[in-house]
C-alpha positions as a Python dict, from the first residue, in 0.01 Angstrom:
ca = {
    (1, 'M'): (0, 0, 0),
    (2, 'A'): (-19, 20, 320),
    (3, 'F'): (312, -168, 510),
    (4, 'G'): (173, -283, 860),
    (5, 'A'): (-182, -256, 1050),
    (6, 'P'): (-417, -32, 1035),
    (7, 'K'): (-377, 242, 1274),
    (8, 'T'): (-711, 178, 1500),
    (9, 'S'): (-796, 273, 1867),
    (10, 'T'): (-771, -165, 1909),
    (11, 'N'): (-346, -118, 1789),
    (12, 'L'): (-333, 176, 2035),
    (13, 'I'): (-437, 0, 2271),
    (14, 'R'): (-155, -255, 2278),
    (15, 'T'): (146, 2, 2316),
    (16, 'D'): (292, -42, 2680),
    (17, 'T'): (296, 320, 2859),
    (18, 'G'): (524, 262, 3139),
    (19, 'R'): (424, 340, 3471),
    (20, 'P'): (169, 557, 3583),
    (21, 'R'): (320, 897, 3707),
    (22, 'G'): (262, 1060, 4025),
    (23, 'T'): (161, 933, 4381),
    (24, 'Q'): (-12, 576, 4364),
    (25, 'Q'): (-261, 524, 4625),
    (26, 'E'): (-540, 197, 4665),
    (27, 'I'): (-884, 272, 4656),
    (28, 'A'): (-1222, 198, 4662),
    (29, 'C'): (-1437, 266, 4383),
    (30, 'Q'): (-1786, 266, 4329),
    (31, 'C'): (-1933, 275, 3933),
    (32, 'W'): (-2209, 306, 3748),
    (33, 'C'): (-2147, 13, 3407),
    (34, 'T'): (-2323, 121, 3099),
    (35, 'S'): (-2501, -149, 2903),
    (36, 'S'): (-2264, -82, 2621),
    (37, 'G'): (-1923, -140, 2884),
    (38, 'A'): (-1817, 199, 2980),
    (39, 'I'): (-1737, 240, 3353),
    (40, 'T'): (-1778, 560, 3464),
    (41, 'P'): (-1650, 652, 3817),
    (42, 'L'): (-1879, 743, 4086),
    (43, 'M'): (-1768, 746, 4414),
    (44, 'I'): (-1403, 704, 4545),
    (45, 'K'): (-1283, 593, 4922),
    (46, 'L'): (-941, 670, 4993),
    (47, 'Q'): (-743, 636, 5388),
    (48, 'D'): (-536, 953, 5429),
    (49, 'E'): (-207, 971, 5658),
    (50, 'D'): (-379, 978, 5978),
    (51, 'G'): (-595, 692, 5943),
    (52, 'V'): (-879, 800, 5826),
    (53, 'L'): (-1111, 687, 5536),
    (54, 'R'): (-1265, 991, 5321),
    (55, 'I'): (-1489, 1033, 5100),
    (56, 'I'): (-1460, 1176, 4764),
    (57, 'R'): (-1804, 1152, 4538),
    (58, 'D'): (-1758, 1498, 4330),
    (59, 'I'): (-1580, 1375, 4009),
    (60, 'A'): (-1573, 1534, 3688),
    (61, 'V'): (-1440, 1285, 3405),
    (62, 'H'): (-1209, 1526, 3122),
    (63, 'S'): (-1069, 1266, 2924),
    (64, 'V'): (-1089, 820, 2956),
    (65, 'E'): (-784, 604, 2831),
    (66, 'K'): (-723, 235, 2706),
    (67, 'Q'): (-351, 209, 2794),
    (68, 'R'): (-178, -20, 2907),
    (69, 'Y'): (114, 6, 3201),
    (70, 'A'): (371, -293, 3206),
    (71, 'G'): (180, -486, 3001),
    (72, 'V'): (-154, -504, 3212),
    (73, 'P'): (-455, -380, 3046),
    (74, 'S'): (-625, -69, 3228),
    (75, 'I'): (-772, 184, 3201),
    (76, 'T'): (-735, 636, 3302),
    (77, 'Y'): (-931, 880, 3367),
    (78, 'D'): (-760, 1188, 3399),
    (79, 'C'): (-1021, 1335, 3696),
    (80, 'T'): (-1093, 1733, 3892),
    (81, 'L'): (-1192, 1585, 4214),
    (82, 'E'): (-1364, 1790, 4443),
    (83, 'Y'): (-1283, 1757, 4819),
    (84, 'D'): (-1290, 2014, 5078),
    (85, 'G'): (-1331, 2326, 4908),
    (86, 'R'): (-1023, 2257, 4631),
    (87, 'S'): (-984, 2149, 4310),
    (88, 'I'): (-751, 1825, 4259),
    (89, 'R'): (-652, 1699, 3948),
    (90, 'A'): (-587, 1320, 3925),
    (91, 'W'): (-583, 1020, 3686),
    (92, 'L'): (-846, 705, 3812),
    (93, 'V'): (-621, 441, 3701),
    (94, 'F'): (-879, 48, 3676),
    (95, 'Y'): (-612, -244, 3575),
    (96, 'Q'): (-899, -430, 3511),
    (97, 'T'): (-706, -819, 3440),
    (98, 'E'): (-588, -744, 3882),
    (99, 'G'): (-1026, -542, 3903),
    (100, 'R'): (-840, -297, 4154),
    (101, 'W'): (-799, 134, 4126),
    (102, 'V'): (-577, 360, 4224),
    (103, 'L'): (-577, 723, 4277),
    (104, 'C'): (-271, 938, 4066),
    (105, 'V'): (-221, 1289, 4234),
    (106, 'R'): (-74, 1516, 3980),
}
């Protein structure tokens, strides 16, 4: 006899993981949505310290995880971004209820 709810992916989403790690920056993200509802980031746009709009098209997604940050459902993408000859390891976080994206650099 088992006690409690079985450990399914749905139950794991319900736990609150606090705040995202790293420095957060608001971004615009172009995505591909499949017929099954999976979202894949294709390109991001962000503003640098000088106010210049930067575009990053080379995004390698390593893993995707559904989480809750402060009770807000989100999808976190562990990625490597290629920009200006450098590889940047980062998280792209999509806040589903707010419909907004943030970039968290490690």
